[in-house]
Tab-separated table of C-alpha atoms in Angstrom:
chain	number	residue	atom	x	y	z
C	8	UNK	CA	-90.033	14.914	6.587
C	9	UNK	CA	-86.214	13.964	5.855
C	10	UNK	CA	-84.528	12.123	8.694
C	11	UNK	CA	-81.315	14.005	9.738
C	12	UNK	CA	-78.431	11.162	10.086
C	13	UNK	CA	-76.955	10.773	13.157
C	14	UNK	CA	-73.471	12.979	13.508
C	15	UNK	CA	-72.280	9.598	15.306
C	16	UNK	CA	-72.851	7.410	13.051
C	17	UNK	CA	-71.339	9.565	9.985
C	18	UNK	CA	-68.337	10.249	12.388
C	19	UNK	CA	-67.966	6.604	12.958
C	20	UNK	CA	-67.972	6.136	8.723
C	21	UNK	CA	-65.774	8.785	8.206
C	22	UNK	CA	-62.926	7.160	10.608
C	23	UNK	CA	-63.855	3.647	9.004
C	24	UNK	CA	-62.744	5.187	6.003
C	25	UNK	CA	-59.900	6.681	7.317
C	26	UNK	CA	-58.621	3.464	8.851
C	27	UNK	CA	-59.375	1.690	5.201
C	28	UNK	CA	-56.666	3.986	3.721
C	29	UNK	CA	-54.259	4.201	7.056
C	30	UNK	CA	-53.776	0.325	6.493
C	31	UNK	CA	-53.575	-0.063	2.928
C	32	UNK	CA	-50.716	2.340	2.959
C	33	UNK	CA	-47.380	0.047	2.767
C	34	UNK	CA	-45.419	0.443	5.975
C	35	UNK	CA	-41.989	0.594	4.107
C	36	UNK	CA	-41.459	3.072	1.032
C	37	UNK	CA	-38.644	1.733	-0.849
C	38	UNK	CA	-39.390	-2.568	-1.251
C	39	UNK	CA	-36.190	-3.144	-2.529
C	40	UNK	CA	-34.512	-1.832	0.858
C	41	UNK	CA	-35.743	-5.863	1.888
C	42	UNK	CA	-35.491	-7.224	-1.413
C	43	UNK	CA	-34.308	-11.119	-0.292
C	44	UNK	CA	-34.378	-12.421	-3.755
C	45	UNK	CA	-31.423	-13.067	-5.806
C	46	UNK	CA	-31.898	-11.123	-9.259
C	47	UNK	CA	-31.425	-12.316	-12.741
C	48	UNK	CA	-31.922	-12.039	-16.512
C	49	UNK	CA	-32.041	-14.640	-19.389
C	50	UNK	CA	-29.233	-13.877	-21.918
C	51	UNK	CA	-29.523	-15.007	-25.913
C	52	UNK	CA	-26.084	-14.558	-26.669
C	53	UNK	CA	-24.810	-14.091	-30.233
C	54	UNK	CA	-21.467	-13.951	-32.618
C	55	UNK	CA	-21.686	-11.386	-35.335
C	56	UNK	CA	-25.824	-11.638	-35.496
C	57	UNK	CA	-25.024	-15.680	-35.427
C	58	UNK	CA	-26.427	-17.597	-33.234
C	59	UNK	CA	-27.494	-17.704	-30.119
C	60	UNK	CA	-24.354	-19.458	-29.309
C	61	UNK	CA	-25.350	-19.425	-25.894
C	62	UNK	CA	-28.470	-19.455	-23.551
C	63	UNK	CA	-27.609	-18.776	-20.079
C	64	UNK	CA	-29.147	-16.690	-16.717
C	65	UNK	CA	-26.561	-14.408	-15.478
C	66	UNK	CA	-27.657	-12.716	-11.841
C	67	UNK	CA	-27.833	-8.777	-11.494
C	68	UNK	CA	-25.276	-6.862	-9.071
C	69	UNK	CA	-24.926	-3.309	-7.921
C	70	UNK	CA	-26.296	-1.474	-5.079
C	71	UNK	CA	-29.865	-2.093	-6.605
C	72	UNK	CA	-29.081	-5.609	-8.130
C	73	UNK	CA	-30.299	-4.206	-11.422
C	74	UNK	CA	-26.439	-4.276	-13.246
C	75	UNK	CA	-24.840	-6.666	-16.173
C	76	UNK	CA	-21.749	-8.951	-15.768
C	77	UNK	CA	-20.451	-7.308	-19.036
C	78	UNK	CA	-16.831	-7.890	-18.287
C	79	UNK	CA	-17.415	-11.426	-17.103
C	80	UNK	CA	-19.234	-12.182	-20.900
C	81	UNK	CA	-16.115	-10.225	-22.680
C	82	UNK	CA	-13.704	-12.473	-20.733
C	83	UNK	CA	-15.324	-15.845	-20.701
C	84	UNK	CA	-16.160	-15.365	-24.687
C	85	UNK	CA	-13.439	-13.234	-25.903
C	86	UNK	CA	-15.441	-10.643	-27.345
C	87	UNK	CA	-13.659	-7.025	-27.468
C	88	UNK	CA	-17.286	-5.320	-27.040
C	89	UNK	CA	-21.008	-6.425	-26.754
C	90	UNK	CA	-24.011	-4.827	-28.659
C	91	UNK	CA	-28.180	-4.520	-27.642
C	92	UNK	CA	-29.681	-6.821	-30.426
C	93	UNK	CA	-32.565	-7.939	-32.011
C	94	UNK	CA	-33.443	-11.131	-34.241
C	95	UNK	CA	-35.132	-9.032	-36.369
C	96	UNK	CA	-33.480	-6.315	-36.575
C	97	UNK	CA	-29.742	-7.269	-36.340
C	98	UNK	CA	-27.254	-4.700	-33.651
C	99	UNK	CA	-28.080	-1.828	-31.891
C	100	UNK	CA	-26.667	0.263	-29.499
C	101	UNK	CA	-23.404	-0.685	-27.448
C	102	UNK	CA	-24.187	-1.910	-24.266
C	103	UNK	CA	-21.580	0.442	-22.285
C	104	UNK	CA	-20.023	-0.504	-18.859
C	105	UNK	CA	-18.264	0.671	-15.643
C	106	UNK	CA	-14.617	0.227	-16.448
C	107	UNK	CA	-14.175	0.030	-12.700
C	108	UNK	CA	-16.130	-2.670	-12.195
C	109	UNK	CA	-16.914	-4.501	-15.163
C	110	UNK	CA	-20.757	-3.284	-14.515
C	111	UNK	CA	-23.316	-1.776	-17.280
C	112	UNK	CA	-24.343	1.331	-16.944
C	113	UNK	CA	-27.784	0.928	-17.337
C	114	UNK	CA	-30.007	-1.137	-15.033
C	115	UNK	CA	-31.972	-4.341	-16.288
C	116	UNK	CA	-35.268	-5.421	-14.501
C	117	UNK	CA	-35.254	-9.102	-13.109
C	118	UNK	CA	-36.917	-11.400	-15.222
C	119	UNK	CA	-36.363	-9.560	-18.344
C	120	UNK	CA	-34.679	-11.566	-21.283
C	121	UNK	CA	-32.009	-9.861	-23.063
C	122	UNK	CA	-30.722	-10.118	-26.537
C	123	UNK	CA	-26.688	-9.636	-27.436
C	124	UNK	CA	-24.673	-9.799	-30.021
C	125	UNK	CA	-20.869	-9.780	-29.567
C	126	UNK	CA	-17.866	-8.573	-31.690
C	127	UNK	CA	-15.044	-10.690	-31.158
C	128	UNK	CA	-11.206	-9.876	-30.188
C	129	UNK	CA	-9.236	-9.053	-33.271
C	130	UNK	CA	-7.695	-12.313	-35.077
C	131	UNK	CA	-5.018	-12.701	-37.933
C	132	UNK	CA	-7.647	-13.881	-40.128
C	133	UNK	CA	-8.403	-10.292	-41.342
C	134	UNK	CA	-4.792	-9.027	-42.088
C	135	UNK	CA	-4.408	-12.473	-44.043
C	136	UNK	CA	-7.277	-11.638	-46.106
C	137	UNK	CA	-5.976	-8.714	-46.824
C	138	UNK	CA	-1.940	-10.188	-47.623
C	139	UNK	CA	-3.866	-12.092	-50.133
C	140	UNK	CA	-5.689	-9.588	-51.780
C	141	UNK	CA	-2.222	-7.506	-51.754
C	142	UNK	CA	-0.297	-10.333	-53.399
C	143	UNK	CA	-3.183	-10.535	-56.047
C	144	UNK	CA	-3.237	-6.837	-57.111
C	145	UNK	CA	0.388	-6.113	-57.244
C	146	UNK	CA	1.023	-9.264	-59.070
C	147	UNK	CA	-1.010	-8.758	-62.058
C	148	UNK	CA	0.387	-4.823	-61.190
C	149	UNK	CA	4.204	-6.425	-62.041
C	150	UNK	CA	2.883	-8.557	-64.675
C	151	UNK	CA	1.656	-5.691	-66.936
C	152	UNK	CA	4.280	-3.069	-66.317
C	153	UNK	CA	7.428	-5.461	-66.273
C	154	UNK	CA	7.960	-6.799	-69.542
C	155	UNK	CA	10.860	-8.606	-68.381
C	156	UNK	CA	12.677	-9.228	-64.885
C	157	UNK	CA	14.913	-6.785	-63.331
C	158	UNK	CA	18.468	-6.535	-63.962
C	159	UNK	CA	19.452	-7.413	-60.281
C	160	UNK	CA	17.156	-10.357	-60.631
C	161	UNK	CA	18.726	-11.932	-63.893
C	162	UNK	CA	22.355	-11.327	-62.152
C	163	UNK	CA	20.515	-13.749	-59.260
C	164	UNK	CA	20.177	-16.339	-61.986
C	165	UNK	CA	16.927	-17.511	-60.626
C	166	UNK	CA	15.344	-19.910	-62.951
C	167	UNK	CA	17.242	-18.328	-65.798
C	168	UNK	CA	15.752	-15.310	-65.012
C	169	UNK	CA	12.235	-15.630	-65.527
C	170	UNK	CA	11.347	-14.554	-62.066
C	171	UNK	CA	7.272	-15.305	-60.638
C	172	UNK	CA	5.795	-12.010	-60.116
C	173	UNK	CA	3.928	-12.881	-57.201
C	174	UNK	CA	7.252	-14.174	-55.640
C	175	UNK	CA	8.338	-10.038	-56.000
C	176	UNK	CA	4.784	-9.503	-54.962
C	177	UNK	CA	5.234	-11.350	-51.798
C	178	UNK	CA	8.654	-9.971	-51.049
C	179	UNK	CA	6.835	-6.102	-51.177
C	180	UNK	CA	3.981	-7.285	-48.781
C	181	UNK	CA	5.823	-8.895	-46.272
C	182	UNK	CA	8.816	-5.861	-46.167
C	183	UNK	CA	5.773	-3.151	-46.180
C	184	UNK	CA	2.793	-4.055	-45.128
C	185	UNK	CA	3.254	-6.271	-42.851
C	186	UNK	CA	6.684	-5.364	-40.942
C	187	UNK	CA	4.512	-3.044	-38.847
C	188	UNK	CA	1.351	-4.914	-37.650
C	189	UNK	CA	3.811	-8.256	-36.930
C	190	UNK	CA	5.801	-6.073	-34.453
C	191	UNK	CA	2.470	-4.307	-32.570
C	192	UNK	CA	1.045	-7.581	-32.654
C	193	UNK	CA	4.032	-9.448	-31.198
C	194	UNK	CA	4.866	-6.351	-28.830
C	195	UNK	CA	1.188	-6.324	-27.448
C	196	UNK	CA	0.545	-10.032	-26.548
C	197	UNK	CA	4.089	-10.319	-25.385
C	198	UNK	CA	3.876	-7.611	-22.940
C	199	UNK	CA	0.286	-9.331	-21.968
C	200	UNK	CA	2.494	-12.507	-21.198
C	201	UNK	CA	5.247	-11.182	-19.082
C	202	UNK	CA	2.794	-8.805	-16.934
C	203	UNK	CA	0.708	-11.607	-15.833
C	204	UNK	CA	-2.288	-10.185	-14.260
C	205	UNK	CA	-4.364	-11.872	-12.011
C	206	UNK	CA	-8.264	-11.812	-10.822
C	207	UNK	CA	-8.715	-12.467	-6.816
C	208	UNK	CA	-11.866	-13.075	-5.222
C	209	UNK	CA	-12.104	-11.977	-1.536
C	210	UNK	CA	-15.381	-12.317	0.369
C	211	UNK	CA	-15.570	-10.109	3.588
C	212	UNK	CA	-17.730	-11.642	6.303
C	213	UNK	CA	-19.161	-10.399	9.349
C	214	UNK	CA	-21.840	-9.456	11.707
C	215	UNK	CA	-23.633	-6.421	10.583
C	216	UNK	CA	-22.839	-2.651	11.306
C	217	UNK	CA	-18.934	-4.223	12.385
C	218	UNK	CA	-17.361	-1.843	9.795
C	219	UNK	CA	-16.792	-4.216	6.656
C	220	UNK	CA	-17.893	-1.705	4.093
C	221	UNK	CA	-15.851	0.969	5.617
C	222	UNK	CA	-12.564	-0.825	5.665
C	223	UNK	CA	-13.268	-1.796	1.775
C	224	UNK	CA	-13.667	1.945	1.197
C	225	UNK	CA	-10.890	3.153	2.933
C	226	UNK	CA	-8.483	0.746	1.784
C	227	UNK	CA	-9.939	1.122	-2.296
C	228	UNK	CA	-11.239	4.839	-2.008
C	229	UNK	CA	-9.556	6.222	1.194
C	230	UNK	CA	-12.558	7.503	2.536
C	231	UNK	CA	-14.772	7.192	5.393
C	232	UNK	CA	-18.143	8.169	5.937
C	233	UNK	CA	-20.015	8.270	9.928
C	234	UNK	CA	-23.007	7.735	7.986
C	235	UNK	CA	-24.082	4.171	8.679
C	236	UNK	CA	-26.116	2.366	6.000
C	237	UNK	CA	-26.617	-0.943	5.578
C	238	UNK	CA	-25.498	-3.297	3.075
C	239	UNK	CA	-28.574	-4.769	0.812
C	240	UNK	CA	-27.521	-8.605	-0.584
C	241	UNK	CA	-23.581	-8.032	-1.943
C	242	UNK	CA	-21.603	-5.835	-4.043
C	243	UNK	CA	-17.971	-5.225	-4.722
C	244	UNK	CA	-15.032	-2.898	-5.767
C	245	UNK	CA	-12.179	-3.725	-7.224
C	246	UNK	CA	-8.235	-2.726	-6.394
C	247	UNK	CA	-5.536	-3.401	-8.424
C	248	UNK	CA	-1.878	-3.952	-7.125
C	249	UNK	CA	1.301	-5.268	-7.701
C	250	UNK	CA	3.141	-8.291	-5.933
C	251	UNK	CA	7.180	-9.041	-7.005
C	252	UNK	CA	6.134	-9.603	-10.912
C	253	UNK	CA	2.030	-10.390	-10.790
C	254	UNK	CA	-0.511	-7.425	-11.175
C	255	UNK	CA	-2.903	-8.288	-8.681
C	256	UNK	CA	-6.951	-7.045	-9.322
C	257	UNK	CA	-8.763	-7.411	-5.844
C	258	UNK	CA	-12.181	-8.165	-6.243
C	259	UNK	CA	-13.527	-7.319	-2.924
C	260	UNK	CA	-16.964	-8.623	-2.212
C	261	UNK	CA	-18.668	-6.796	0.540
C	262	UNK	CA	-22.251	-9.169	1.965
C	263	UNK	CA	-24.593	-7.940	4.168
C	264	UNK	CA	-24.604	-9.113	7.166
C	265	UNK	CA	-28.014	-9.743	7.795
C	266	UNK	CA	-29.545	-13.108	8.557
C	267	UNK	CA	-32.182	-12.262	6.010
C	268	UNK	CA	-29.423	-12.124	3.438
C	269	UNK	CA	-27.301	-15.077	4.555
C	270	UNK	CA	-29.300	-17.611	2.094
C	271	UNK	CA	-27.772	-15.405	-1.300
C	272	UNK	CA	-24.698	-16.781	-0.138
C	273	UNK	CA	-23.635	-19.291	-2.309
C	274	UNK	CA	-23.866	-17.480	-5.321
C	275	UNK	CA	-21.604	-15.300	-4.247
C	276	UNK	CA	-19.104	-17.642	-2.242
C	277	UNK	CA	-18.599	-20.092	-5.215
C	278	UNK	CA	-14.782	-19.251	-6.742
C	279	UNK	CA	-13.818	-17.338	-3.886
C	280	UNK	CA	-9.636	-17.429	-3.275
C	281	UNK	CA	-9.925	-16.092	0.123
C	282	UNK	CA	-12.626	-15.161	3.052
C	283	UNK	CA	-11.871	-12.357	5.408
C	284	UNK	CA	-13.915	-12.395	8.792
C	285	UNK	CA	-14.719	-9.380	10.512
C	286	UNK	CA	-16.014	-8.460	14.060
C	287	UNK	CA	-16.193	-5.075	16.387
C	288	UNK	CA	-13.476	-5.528	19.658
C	289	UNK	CA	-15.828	-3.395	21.112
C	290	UNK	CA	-19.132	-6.419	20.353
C	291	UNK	CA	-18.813	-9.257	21.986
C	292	UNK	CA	-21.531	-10.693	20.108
C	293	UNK	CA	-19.660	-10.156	16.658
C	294	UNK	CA	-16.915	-11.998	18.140
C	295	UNK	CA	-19.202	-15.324	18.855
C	296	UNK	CA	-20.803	-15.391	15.874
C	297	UNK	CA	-17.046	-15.849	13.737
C	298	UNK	CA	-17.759	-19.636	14.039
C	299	UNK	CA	-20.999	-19.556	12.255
C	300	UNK	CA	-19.821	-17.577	9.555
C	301	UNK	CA	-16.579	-19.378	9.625
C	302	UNK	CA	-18.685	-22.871	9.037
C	303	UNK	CA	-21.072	-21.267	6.674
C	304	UNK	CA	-19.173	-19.874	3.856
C	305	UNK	CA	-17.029	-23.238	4.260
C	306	UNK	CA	-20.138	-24.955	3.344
C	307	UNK	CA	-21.533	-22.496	1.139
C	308	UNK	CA	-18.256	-22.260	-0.533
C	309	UNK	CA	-17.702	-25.863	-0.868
C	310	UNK	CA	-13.829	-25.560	-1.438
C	311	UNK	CA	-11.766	-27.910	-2.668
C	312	UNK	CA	-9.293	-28.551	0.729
C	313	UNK	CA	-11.489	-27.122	3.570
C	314	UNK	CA	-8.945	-27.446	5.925
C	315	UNK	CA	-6.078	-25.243	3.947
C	316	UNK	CA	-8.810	-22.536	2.620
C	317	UNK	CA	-6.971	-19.096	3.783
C	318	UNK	CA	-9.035	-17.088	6.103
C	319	UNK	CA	-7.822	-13.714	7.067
C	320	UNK	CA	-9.046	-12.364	10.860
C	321	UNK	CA	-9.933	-8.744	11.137
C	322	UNK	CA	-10.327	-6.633	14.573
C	323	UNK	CA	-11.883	-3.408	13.740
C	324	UNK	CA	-12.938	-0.333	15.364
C	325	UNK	CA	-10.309	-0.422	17.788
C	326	UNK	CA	-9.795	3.955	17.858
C	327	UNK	CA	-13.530	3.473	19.661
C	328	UNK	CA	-12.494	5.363	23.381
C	329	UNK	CA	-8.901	5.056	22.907
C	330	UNK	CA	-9.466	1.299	23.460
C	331	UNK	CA	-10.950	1.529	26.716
C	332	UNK	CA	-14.685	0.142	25.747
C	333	UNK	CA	-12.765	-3.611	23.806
C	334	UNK	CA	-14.793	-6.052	25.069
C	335	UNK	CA	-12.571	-8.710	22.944
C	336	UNK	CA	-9.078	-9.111	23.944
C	337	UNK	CA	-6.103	-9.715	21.802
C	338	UNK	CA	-5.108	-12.856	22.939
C	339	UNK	CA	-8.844	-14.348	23.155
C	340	UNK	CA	-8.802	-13.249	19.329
C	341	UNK	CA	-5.206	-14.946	18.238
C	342	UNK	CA	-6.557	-17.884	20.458
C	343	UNK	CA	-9.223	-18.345	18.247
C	344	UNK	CA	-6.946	-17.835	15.061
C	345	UNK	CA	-4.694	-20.592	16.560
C	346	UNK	CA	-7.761	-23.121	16.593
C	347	UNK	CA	-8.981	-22.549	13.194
C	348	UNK	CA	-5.399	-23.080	11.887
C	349	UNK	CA	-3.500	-19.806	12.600
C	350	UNK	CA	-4.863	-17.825	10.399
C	351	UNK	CA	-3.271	-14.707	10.020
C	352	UNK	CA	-4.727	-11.728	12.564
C	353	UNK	CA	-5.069	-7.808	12.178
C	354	UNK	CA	-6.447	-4.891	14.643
C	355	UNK	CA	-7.676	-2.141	12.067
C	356	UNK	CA	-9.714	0.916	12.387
C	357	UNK	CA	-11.197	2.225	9.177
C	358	UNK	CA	-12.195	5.926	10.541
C	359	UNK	CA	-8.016	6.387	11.603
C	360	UNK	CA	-6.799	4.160	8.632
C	361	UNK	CA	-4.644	1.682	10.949
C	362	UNK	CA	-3.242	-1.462	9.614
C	363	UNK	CA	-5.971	-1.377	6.565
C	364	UNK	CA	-3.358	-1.061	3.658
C	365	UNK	CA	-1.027	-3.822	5.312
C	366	UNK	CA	-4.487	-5.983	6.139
C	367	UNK	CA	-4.938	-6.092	2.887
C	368	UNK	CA	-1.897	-6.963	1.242
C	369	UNK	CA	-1.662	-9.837	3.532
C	370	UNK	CA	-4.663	-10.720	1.899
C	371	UNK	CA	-3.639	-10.368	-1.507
C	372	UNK	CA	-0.432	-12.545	-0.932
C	373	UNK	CA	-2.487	-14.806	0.983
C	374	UNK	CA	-5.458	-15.355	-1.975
C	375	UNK	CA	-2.883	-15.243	-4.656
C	376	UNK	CA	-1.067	-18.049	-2.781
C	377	UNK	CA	-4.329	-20.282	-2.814
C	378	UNK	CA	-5.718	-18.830	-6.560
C	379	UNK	CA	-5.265	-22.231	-9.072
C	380	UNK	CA	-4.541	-21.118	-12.612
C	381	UNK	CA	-6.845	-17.718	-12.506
C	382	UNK	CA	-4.794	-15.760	-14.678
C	383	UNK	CA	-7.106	-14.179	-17.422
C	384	UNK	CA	-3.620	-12.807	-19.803
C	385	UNK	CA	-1.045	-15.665	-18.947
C	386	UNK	CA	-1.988	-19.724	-18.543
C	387	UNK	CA	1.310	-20.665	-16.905
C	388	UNK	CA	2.345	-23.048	-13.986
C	389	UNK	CA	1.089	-21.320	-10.266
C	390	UNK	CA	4.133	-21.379	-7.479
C	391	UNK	CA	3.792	-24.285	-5.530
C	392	UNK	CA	2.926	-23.276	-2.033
C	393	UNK	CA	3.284	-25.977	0.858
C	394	UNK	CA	0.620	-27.019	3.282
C	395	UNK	CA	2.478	-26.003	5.997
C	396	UNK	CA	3.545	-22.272	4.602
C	397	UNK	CA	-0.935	-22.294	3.794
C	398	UNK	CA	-1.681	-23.211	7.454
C	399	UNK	CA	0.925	-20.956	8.798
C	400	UNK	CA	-0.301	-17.464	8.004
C	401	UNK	CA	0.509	-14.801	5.855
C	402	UNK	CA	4.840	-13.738	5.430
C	403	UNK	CA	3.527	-10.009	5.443
């Protein structure tokens, strides 16, 4: 006769099991919400399927740290476009990118290794070539058909008149051929001289949920969103601008601030031209914590005159209750700006848009004062800006 289990015992199994597959459920959906680790790729850089002429890491960016440098390879090896290759199979596919950001549009998994081949800016070596070649063919063209120089050249009395075709072959190229592509080429790298434009680096700093993202987009974008989200490691957006005769591009970097995140810091700090701290009038805590992130990026940064590096101050969130929950006067803030060198000092509010556009500019003339020879069109002498006009704020 079968024994009957027990309905207790097989109850008790059944929630054992249960339990097994409760815990090995992971407690948070999305891991790369608290992805920590700074993401990279190996690059095997070529010229023209040459190479490599360079083996480097470069890290990944964008809201899921999965995003190329491209504009930062075009720029430091002055290639006009990169290409997807293989050693075996020579160039694929162009590897497109954001123009707004210099970013790729397709996302690369950390780790990976990635083979490109670049095409390099346009030189005079290939209209040369091609001079040559011209002066070739319509020599031996003049040779044949002229049996004897012009009129207008014996009346020159050159040599007695026997006139060099390829000296008349050279006088046709250069009044044709190349009368055109000297002036766009001349007119084009001119005009890149006299503009001047200039790369900034600004790092925004700041406890977290004090409204650092939200200034950057309504200053660049003009929006604002109640939506809070958290920033995950650093990203940026870029504004361009114009100060007396320099176009200015703003390269905002927005961190999260996080203390899991603080340790990505310095690579992200490194080459910055100015550091904008952030806190909420209405946190007190935000407020305290300026000194720590005041002393860490000046460590993390490692700049070259600590004591002159141009910070920027920024109150925000002042519209909260017409002002009547600020926890954080004005004068305790400008206080605190007077001890760290008076550093320049703005009350903003990114939901009404007040004093973002002018906080900014102050920045701009502030990081472009401090930038040392950053221009990526025109290598000429920076203005030389005293210590005292560096320490003394911001003429805005």
């Amino acid at each position: 006769m079968e024994e009957k289990e027990n309905p207790i015992i097989q109850e008790i199994e059944q929630e054992e099991e249960n339990n097994g597959v409760t815990e090995s459920t992971p407690l948070i959906s999305d891991p790369k919400s608290v992805n920590t680790k700074l993401t990279e790729v190996e690059i095997h850089l070529y010229r023209r399927g040459k190479g490599p002429i360079d083996v480097f890491k470069s890290s990944l960016t964008g809201w899921d740290q999965d995003k190329l440098e491209v504009r930062e390879i075009l720029d430091k090896y002055g290639f006009k476009s990169i290409f997807a290759f293989s050693p075996g199979s020579g160039r694929g596919v162009p590897i497109r990118f954001n123009q707004r950001n210099g970013r790729s549009l397709v996302g690369y998994k950390d780790g990976s290794v990635i083979y490109v081949d670049g095409e390099p800016q346009d030189s005079l070596i290939k209209p040369a070539t091609k001079i040559i070649l011209g002066i070739a063919f319509i020599t031996l063209l003049i040779t044949l058909v002229l049996k004897e120089p012009p009129k207008f050249l014996k009346k020159l009395d050159i040599s007695g008149g026997n006139f060099p075709p390829w000296v008349l072959a050279c006088i046709v190229i250069v009044f044709t051929r190349m009368r055109k592509r000297t002036r766009n080429f001349l007119q084009k790298y001119c005009a890149m001289s006299v503009r001047r434009r200039t790369l900034l680096k600004v790092i925004v700093l700041g406890d977290s949920g004090v409204g650092k993202t939200s200034l950057m987009n309504q200053y660049v974008h003009k929006k604002f969103s109640q939506q809070y989200k958290a920033t995950i490691g650093a990203d940026f957006v870029t504004k361009e601008l114009q100060i007396d005769d320099r176009l200015v591009t703003l390269q905002i970097w927005d961190t999260a601030g996080q203390e899991r995140f603080q340790s990505l810091g310095v690579a992200f700090y490194r080459g910055a031209d100015c550091c904008v701290l952030v806190y909420d009038v209405n946190v007190m805590k935000s407020f305290d914590s300026l000194d720590n992130w005041h002393e860490e990026f000046l460590k993390q940064a490692n700049p070259a005159d600590p004591r002159t590096f141009p910070f920027i101050l920024l109150g925000n969130k002042i519209d909260i209750d017409g002002g009547n929950s600020r926890v954080v006067s004005e004068k305790k803030a400008k206080d605190w700006c007077a001890s760290k060198g008076n550093i320049p000092y703005f009350e903003t509010s990114a939901k009404e848009d007040l004093n973002v556009d002018a906080a900014f500019l102050c920045i701009a003339k502030t990081a472009l004062a401090n930038e040392h020879e950053q221009d990526i069109y025109f290598q000429g002498i920076p203005e030389a800006v005293s210590e005292s006009e560096q320490r003394g704020g911001c003429a805005c």
